C-alpha positions as semicolon CSV with decimal commas, in nm:
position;residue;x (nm);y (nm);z (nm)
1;X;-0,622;0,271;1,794
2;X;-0,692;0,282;1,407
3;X;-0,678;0,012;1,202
4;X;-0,619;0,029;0,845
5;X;-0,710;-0,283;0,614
6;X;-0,557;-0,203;0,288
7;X;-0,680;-0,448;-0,015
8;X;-0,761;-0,423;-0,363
9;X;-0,609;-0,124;-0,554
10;X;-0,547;0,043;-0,275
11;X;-0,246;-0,213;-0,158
12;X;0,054;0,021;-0,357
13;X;0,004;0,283;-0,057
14;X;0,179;0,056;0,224
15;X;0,482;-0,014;-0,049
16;X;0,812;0,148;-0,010
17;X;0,921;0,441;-0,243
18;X;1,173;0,105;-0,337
19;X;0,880;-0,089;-0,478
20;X;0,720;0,226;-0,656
21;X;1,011;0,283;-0,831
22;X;1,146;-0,068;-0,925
23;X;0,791;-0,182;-1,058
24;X;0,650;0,138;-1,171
25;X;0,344;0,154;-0,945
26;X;0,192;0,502;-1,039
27;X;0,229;0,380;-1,419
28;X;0,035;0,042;-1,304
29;X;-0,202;0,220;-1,062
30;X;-0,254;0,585;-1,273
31;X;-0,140;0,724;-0,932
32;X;0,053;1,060;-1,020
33;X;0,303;1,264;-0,814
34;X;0,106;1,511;-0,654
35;X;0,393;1,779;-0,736
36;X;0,493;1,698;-1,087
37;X;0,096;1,507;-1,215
38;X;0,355;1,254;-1,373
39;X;0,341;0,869;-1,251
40;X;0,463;0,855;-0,891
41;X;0,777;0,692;-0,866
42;X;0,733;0,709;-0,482
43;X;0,455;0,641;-0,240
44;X;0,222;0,985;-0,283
45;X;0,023;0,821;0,011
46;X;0,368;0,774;0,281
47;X;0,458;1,136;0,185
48;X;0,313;1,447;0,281
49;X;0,127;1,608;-0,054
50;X;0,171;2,024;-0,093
51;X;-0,130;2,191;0,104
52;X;-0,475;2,237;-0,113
53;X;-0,524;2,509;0,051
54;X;-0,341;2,745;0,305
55;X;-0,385;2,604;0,658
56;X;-0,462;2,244;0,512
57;X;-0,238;1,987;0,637
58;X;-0,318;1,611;0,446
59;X;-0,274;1,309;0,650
60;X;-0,041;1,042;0,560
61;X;-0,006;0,690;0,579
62;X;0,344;0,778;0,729
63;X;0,160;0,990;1,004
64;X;-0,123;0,744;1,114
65;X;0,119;0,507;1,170
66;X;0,330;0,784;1,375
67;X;-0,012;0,815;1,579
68;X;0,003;0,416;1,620
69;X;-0,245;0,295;1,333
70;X;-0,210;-0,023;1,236
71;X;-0,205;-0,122;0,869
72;X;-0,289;-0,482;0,769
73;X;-0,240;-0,537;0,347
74;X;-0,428;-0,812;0,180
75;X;-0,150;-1,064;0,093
76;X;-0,376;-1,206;-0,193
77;X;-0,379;-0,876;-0,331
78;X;-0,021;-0,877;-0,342
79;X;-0,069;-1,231;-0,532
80;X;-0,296;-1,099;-0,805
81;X;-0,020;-0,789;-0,850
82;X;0,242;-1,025;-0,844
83;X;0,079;-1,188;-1,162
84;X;0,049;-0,886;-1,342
85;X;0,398;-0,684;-1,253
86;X;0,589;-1,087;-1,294
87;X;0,571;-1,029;-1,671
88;X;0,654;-0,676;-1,725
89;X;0,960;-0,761;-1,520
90;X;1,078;-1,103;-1,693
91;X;1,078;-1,250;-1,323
92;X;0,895;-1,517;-1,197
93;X;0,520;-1,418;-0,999
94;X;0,633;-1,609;-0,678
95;X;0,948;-1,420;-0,670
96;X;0,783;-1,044;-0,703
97;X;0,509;-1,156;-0,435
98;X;0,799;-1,176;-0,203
99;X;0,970;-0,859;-0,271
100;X;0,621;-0,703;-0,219
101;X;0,580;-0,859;0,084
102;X;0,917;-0,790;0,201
103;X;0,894;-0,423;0,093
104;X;0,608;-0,321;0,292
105;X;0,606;0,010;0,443
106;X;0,736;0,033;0,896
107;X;0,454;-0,056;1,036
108;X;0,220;-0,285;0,775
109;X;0,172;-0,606;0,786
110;X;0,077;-0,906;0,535
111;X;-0,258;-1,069;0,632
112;X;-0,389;-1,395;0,434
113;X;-0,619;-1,155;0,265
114;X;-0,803;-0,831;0,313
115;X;-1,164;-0,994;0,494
116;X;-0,910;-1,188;0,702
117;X;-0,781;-0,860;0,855
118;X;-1,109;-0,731;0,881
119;X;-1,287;-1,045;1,046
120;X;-0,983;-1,013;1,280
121;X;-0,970;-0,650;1,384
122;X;-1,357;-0,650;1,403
123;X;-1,304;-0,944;1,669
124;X;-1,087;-0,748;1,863
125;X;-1,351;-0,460;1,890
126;X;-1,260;-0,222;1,582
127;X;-1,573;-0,106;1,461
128;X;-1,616;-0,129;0,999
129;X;-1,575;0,249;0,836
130;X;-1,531;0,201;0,494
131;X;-1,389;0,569;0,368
């Protein structure tokens, strides 16, 4: 079984298509639509992109975690975006790091932080690819 550990910039791709819209994630993260090459206001990585190439079918996140992947998403990540989307939104930090936390994709979870996860799923026999 696969286990993603999602941290650092990379947390926005276990968030609901709710959270990329309400907090503008692809403006904050310079993630575009693959269709349009405008900001994403959805998850590109929880949606299938359009085929590079004729035959070419890209994985999702949606799909690994149809084939039983587990995703574990750095909850101090989540903190440090909290501080940064808190302003932009005129609420407070606390109360956006629970909407992120609460708008995780089916199938992620919150971990204390990323090396947590990792420490943890490497005890339990997953073997470290970094990709």
């Amino acid at each position: 079984r696969a286990v993603l550990n999602i941290r650092t910039q990379a947390i926005p791709a276990a968030m609901t298509d709710t959270l990329w819209e309400r907090y503008a994630l692809g403006a904050e993260y310079n993630a575009k639509d693959p269709t349009t090459q405008q900001p994403a206001t959805r998850n590109p990585f929880w949606h299938r992109a359009p085929s590079p190439v004729a035959g070419v079918t890209l994985p999702s996140v949606a799909d690994l975690i149809d084939r039983g992947a587990i995703v574990l998403v750095c909850d101090f990540a989540m903190g440090h975006l909290a501080n940064r989307l808190a302003p932009k939104t005129g609420r407070r930090a606390d109360d956006v790091h629970e909407d992120l936390r609460k708008g995780l994709v089916h199938g992620a979870y919150s971990v204390p932080s990323g090396i947590f996860g990792l420490a943890r799923a490497q005890n339990s026999g997953c073997a470290y690819v970094r990709v």
